[in-house]
PDB file of C-alpha atoms in Angstrom:
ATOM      1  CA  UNK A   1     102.565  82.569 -51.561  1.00 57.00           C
ATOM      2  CA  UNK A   2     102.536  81.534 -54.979  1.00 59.00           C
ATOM      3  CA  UNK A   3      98.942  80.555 -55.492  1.00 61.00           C
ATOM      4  CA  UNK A   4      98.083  84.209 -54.060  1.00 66.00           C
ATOM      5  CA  UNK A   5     100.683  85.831 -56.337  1.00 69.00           C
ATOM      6  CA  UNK A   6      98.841  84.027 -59.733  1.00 68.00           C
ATOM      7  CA  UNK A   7      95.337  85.366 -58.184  1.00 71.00           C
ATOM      8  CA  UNK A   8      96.652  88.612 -57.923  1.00 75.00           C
ATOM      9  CA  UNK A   9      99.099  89.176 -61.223  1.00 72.00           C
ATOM     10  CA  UNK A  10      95.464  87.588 -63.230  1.00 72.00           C
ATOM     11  CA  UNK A  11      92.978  89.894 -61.289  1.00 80.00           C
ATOM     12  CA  UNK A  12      91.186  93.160 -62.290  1.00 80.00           C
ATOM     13  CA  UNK A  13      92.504  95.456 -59.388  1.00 81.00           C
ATOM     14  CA  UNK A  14      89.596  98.121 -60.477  1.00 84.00           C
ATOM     15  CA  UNK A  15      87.236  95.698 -58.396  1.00 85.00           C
ATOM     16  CA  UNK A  16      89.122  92.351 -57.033  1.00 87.00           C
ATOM     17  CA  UNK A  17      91.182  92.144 -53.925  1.00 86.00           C
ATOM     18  CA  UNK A  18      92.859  88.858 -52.699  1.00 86.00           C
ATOM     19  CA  UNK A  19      93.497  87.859 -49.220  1.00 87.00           C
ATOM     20  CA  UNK A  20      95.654  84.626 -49.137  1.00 83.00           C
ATOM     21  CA  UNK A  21      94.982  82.571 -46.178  1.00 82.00           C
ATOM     22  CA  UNK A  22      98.206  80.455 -45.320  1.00 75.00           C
ATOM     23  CA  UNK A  23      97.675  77.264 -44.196  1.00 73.00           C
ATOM     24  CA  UNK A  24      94.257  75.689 -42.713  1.00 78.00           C
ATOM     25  CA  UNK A  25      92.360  77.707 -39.947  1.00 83.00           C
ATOM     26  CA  UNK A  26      90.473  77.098 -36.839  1.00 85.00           C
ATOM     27  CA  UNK A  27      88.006  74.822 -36.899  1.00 82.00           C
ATOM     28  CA  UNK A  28      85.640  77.431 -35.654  1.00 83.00           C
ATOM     29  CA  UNK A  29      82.447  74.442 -34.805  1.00 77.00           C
ATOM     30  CA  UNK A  30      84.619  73.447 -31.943  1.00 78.00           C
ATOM     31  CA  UNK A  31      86.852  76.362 -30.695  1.00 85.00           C
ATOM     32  CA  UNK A  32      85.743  78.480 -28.084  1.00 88.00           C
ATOM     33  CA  UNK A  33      85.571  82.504 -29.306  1.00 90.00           C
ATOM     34  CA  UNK A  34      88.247  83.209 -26.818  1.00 89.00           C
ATOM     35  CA  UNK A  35      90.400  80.494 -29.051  1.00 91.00           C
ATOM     36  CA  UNK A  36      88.676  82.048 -32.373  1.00 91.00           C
ATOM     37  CA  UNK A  37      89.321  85.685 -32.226  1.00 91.00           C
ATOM     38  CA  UNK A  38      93.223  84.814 -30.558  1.00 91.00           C
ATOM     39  CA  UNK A  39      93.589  83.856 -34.081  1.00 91.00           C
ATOM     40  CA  UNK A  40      95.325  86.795 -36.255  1.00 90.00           C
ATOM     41  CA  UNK A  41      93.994  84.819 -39.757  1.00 90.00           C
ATOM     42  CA  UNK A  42      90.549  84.833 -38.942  1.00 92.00           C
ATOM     43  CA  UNK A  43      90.546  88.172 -37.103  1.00 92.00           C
ATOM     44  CA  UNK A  44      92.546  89.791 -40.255  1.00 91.00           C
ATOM     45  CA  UNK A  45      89.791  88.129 -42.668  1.00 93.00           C
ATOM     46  CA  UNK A  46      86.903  89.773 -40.669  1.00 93.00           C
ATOM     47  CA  UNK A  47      88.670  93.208 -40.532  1.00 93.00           C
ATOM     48  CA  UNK A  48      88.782  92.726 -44.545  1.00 92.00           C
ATOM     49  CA  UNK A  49      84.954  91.623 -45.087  1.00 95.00           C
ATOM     50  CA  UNK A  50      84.434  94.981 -43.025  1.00 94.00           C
ATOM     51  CA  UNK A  51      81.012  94.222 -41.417  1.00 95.00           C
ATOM     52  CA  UNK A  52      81.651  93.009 -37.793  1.00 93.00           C
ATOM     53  CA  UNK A  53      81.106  89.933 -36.492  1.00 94.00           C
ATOM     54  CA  UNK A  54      77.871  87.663 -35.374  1.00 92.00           C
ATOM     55  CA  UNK A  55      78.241  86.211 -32.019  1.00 86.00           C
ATOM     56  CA  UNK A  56      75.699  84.327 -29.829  1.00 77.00           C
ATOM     57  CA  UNK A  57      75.166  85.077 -26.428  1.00 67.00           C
ATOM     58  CA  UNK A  58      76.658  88.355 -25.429  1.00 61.00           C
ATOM     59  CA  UNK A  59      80.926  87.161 -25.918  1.00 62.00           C
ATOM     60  CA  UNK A  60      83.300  89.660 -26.874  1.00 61.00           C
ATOM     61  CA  UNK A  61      84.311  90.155 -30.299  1.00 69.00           C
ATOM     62  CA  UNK A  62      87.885  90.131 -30.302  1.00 67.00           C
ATOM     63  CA  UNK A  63      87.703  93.638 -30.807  1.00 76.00           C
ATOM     64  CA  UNK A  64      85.799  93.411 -33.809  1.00 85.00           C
ATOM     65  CA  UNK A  65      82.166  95.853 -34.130  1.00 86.00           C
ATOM     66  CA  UNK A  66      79.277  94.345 -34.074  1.00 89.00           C
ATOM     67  CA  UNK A  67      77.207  93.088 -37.405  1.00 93.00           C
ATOM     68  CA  UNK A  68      76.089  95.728 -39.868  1.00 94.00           C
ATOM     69  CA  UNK A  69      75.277  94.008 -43.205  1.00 96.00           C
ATOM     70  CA  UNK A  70      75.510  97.883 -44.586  1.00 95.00           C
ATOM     71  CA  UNK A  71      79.138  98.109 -44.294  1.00 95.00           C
ATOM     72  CA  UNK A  72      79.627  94.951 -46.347  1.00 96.00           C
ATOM     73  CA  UNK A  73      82.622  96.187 -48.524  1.00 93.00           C
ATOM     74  CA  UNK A  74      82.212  93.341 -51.388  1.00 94.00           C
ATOM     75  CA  UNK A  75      79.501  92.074 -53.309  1.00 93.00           C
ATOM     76  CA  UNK A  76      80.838  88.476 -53.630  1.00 94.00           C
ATOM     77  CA  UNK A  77      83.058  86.793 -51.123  1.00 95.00           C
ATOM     78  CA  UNK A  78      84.584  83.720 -53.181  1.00 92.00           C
ATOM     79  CA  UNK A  79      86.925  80.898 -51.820  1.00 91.00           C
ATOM     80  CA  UNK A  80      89.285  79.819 -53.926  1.00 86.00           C
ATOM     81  CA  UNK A  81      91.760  76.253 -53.118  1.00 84.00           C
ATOM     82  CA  UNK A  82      93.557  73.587 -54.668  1.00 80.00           C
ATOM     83  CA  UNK A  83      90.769  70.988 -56.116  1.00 75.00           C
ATOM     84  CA  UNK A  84      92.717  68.152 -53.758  1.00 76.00           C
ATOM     85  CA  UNK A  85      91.722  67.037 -50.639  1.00 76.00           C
ATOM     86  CA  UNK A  86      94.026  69.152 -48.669  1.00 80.00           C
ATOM     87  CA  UNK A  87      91.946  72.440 -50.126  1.00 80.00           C
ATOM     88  CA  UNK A  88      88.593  70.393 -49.846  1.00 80.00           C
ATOM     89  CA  UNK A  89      89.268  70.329 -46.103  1.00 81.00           C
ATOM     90  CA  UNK A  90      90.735  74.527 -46.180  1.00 84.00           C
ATOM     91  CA  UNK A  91      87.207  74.995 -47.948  1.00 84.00           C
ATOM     92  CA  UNK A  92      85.215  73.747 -45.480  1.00 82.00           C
ATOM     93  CA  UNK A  93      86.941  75.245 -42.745  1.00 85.00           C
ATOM     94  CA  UNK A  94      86.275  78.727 -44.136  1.00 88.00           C
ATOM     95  CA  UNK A  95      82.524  77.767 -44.715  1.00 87.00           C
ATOM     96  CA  UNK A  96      82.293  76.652 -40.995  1.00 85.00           C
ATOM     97  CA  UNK A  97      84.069  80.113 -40.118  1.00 89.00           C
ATOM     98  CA  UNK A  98      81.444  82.098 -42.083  1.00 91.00           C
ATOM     99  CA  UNK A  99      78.563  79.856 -41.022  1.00 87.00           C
ATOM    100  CA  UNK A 100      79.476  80.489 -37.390  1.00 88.00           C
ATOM    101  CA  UNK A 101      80.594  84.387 -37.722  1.00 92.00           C
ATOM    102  CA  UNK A 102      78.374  85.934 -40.738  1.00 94.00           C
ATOM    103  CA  UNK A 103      75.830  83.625 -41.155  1.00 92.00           C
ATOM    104  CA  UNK A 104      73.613  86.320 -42.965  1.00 94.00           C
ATOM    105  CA  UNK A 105      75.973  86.387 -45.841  1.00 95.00           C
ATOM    106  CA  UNK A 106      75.700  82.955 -47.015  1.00 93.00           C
ATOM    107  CA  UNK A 107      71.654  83.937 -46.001  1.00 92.00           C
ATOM    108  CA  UNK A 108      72.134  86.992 -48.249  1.00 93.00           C
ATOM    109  CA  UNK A 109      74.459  84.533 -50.844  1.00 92.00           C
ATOM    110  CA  UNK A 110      77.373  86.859 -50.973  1.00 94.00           C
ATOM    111  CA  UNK A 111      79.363  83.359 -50.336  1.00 93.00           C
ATOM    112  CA  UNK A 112      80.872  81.836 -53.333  1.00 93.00           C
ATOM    113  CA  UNK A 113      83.051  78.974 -54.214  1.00 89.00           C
ATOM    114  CA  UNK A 114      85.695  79.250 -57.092  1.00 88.00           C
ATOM    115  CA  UNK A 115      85.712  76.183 -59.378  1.00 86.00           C
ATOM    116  CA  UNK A 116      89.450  75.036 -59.857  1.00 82.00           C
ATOM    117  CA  UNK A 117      89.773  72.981 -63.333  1.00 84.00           C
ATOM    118  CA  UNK A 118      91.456  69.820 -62.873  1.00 85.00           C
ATOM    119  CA  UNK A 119      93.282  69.649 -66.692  1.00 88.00           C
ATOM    120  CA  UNK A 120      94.564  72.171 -69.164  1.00 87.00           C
ATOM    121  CA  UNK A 121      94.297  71.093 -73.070  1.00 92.00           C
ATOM    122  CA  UNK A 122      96.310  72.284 -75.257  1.00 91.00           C
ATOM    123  CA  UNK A 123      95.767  72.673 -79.237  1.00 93.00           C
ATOM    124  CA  UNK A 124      97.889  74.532 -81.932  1.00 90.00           C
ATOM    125  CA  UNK A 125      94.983  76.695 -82.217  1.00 88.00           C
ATOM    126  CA  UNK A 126      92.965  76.536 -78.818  1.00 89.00           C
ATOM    127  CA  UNK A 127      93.217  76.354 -74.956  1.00 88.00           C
ATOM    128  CA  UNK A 128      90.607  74.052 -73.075  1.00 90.00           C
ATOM    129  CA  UNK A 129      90.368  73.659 -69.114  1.00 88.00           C
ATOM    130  CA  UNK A 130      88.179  70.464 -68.046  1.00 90.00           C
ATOM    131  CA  UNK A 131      87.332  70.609 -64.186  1.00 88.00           C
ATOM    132  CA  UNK A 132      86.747  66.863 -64.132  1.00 88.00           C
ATOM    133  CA  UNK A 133      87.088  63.821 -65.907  1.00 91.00           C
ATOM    134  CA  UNK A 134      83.299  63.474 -67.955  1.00 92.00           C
ATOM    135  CA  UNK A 135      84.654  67.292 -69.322  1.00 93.00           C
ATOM    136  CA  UNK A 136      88.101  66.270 -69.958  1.00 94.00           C
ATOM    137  CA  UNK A 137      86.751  62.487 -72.229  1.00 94.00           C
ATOM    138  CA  UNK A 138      84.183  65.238 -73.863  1.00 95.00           C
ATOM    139  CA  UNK A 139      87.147  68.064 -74.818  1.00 95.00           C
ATOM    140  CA  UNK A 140      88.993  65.216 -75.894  1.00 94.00           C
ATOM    141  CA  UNK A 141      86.206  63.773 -78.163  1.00 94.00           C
ATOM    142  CA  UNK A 142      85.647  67.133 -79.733  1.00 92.00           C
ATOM    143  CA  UNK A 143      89.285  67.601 -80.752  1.00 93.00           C
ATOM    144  CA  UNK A 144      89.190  64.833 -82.248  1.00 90.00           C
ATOM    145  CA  UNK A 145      92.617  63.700 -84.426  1.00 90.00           C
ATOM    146  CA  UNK A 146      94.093  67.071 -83.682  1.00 90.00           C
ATOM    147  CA  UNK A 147      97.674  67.062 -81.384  1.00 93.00           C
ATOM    148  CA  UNK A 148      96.982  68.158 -78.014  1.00 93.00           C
ATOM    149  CA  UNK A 149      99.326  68.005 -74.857  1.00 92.00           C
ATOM    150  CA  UNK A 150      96.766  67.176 -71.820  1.00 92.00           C
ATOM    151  CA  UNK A 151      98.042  68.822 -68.207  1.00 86.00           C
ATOM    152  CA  UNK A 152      97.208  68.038 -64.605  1.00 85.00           C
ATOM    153  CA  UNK A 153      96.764  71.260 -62.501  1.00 75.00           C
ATOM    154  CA  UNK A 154      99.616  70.688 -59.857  1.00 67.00           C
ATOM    155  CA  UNK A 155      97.857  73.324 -58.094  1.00 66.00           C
ATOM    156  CA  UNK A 156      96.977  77.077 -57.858  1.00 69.00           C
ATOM    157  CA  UNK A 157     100.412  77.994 -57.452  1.00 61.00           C
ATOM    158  CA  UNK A 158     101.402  76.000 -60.440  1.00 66.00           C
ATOM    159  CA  UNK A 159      99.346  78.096 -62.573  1.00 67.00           C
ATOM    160  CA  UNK A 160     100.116  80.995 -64.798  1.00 71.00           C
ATOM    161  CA  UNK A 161      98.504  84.462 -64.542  1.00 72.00           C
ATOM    162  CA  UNK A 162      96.149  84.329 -67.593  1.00 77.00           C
ATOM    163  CA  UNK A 163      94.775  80.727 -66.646  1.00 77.00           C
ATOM    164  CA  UNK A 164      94.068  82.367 -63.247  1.00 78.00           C
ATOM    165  CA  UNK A 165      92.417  84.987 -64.980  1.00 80.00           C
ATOM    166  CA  UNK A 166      90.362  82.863 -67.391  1.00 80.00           C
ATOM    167  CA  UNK A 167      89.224  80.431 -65.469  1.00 79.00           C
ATOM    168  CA  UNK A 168      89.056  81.947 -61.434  1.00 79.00           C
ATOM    169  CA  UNK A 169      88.744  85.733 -61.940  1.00 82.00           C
ATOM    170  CA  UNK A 170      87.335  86.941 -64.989  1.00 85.00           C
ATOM    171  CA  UNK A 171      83.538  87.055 -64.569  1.00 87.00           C
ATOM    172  CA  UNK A 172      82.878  86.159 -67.924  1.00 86.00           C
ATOM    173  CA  UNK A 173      84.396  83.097 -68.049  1.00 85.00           C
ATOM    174  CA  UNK A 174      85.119  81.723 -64.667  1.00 86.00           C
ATOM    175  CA  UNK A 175      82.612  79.044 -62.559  1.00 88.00           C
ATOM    176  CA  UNK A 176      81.275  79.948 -59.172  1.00 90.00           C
ATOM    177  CA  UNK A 177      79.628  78.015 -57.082  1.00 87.00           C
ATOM    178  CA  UNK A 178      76.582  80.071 -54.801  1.00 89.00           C
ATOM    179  CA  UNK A 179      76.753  78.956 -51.126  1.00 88.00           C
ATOM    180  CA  UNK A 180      73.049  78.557 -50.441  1.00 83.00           C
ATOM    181  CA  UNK A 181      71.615  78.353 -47.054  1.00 77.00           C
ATOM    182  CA  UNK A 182      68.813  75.588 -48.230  1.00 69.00           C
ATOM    183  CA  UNK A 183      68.406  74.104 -44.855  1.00 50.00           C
ATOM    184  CA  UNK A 184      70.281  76.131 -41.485  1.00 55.00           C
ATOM    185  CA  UNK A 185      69.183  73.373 -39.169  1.00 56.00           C
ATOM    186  CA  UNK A 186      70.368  70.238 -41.910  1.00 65.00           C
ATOM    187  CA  UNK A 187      73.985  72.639 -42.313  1.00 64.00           C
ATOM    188  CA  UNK A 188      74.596  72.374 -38.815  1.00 67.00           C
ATOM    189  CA  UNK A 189      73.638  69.547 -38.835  1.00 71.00           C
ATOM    190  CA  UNK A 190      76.065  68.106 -41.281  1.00 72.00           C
ATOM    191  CA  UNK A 191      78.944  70.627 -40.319  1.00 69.00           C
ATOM    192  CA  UNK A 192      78.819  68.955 -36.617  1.00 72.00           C
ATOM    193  CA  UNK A 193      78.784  65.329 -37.830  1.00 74.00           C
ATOM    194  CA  UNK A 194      81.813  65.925 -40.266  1.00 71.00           C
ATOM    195  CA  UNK A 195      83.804  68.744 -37.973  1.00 67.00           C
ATOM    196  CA  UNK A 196      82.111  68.928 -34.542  1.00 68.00           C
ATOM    197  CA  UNK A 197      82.422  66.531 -31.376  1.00 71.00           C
ATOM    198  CA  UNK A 198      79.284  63.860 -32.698  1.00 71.00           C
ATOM    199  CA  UNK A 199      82.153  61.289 -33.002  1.00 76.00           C
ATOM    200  CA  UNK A 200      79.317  58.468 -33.372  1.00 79.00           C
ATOM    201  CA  UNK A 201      77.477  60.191 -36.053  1.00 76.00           C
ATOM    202  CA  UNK A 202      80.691  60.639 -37.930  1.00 75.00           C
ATOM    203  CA  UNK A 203      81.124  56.957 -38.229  1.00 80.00           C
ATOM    204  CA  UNK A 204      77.927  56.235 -39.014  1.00 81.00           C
ATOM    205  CA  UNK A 205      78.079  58.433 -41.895  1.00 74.00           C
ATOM    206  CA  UNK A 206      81.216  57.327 -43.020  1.00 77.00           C
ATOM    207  CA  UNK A 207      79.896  54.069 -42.990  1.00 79.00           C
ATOM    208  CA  UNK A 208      76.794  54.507 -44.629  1.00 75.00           C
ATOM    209  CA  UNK A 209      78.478  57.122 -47.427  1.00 69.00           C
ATOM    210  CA  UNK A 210      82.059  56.376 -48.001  1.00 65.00           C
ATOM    211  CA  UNK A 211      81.161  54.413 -51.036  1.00 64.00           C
ATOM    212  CA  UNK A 212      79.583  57.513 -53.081  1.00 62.00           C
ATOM    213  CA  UNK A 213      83.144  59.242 -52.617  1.00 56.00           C
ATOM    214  CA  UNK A 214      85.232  55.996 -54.370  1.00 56.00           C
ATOM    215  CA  UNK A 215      84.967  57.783 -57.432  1.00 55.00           C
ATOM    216  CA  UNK A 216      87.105  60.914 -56.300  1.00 56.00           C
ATOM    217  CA  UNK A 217      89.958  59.190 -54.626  1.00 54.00           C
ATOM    218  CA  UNK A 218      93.027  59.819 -55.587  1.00 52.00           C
ATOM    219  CA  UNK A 219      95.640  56.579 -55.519  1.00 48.00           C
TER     220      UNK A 219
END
C-alpha cells in the first residue's frame, strides 16, 4: 500500500526490509493457536523474523520451527502506524502478537516502536517535524516572525519518501521507542484487561482512567 511504498522508496536497502501488514490482525490474547497460525499475516510475519515460534503447552506451530533466538535475522524489529487511533489499536495488536509468540524478544528488547510526527513545518530555509502539540507551540516559538506553512500528517501514506526517511528510517535522526518488559506479570496483566475476556476489569479501568486520555481525543 502506500504507507509501505514511502517506507520502502525512504529506506536504506543495505540493512532495512519492510513488511507491510494490511489491515489489523488477530487479536492473538484471545484466539486459539489453531485460529492464530490459520492466519497467513501472522504466519508470513514469523517466517520473516526467522526464529520460530514460542508456544505453551506442547500445540503445533502452524508449521513454524521451534524458538532459536540464534537465527534472529534482525537486530531491531520496529512497528511503524499512523499516530491515530486506528494505528494505536494495529500497534497494540502486534505487541500482543509478539508478547504471546516471541516473548524473549521484547525480553531481549529487539522490539521497537517508530515515532510518527504529528506536523510538518515548513520555513524558506528549514524543515521541522513536531510529534505533538508542546513540540509543535515550541517549533513555532523558535521561528519566531519567519513565514511558515504548518501541516497535519494525513498519515503514513500521505508522506513523501525523504520525510519517511528523516524522521522513521534513518537512524540518525528518527525516534524509537524500546519495548521494555518492566513487569511480565503487570503486561499481561494490562494486555487482558484492555484486549482479553476480563470484561469487568475493562470497565473499571475505563472508568477510573478515561479522564487522563481527554487530552488526546480527536473531535
Amino acid at each position: 500500500d502506500s504507507a509501505a511504498t514511502s517506507c520502502k522508496l525512504g529506506r536504506n536497502a543495505d540493512f532495512q526490509a519492510i513488511m507491510p501488514v494490511r489491515g489489523k490482525t488477530l487479536n492473538c490474547m484471545k484466539s486459539s493457536y489453531d485460529k492464530i497460525f490459520a492466519s497467513d499475516i501472522i504466519v508470513d510475519l514469523l517466517k520473516v523474523i526467522g526464529c520460530g515460534v514460542e508456544v505453551k503447552g506442547g500445540k503445533k506451530s502452524g508449521g513454524l520451527a521451534t524458538f532459536d533466538y540464534n537465527l534472529l535475522k534482525w537486530s531491531k524489529i520496529i512497528i511503524c502506524t499512523d499516530a491515530d487511533e486506528d494505528g494505536f489499536q494495529i500497534r497494540t495488536l502486534l505487541l500482543t502478537l509478539f508478547y504471546r509468540l516471541l516473548p524473549t524478544l521484547i525480553e531481549k528488547g529487539k522490539i521497537y516502536i517508530a515515532e510518527s510526527p504529528l506536523f510538518e513545518i515548513t520555513t524558506k530555509d528549514d524543515t521541522y517535524f513536531a510529534y505533538d502539540e508542546k513540540e509543535k507551540t515550541e517549533i513555532l516559538k523558535k521561528i519566531g516572525d519567519k513565514k511558515y506553512t504548518l501541516q497535519r500528517s494525513k498519515g503514513l501514506g500521505e508522506n513523501e519518501a525523504d520525510m519517511m526517511s528523516r524522521t522513521t528510517m534513518k537512524p540518525a535522526t528518527r525516534r524509537l521507542i524500546a519495548v521494555k518488559p518492566a513487569d511480565a506479570a503487570a503486561t499481561e496483566e494490562i494486555f487482558d484487561v484492555l484486549l482479553g475476556n476480563n470484561l469487568a476489569g475493562r470497565k473499571t479501568f475505563i472508568a477510573e482512567h478515561a479522564g487522563e486520555y481527554m487530552k488526546d481525543v480527536d473531535v
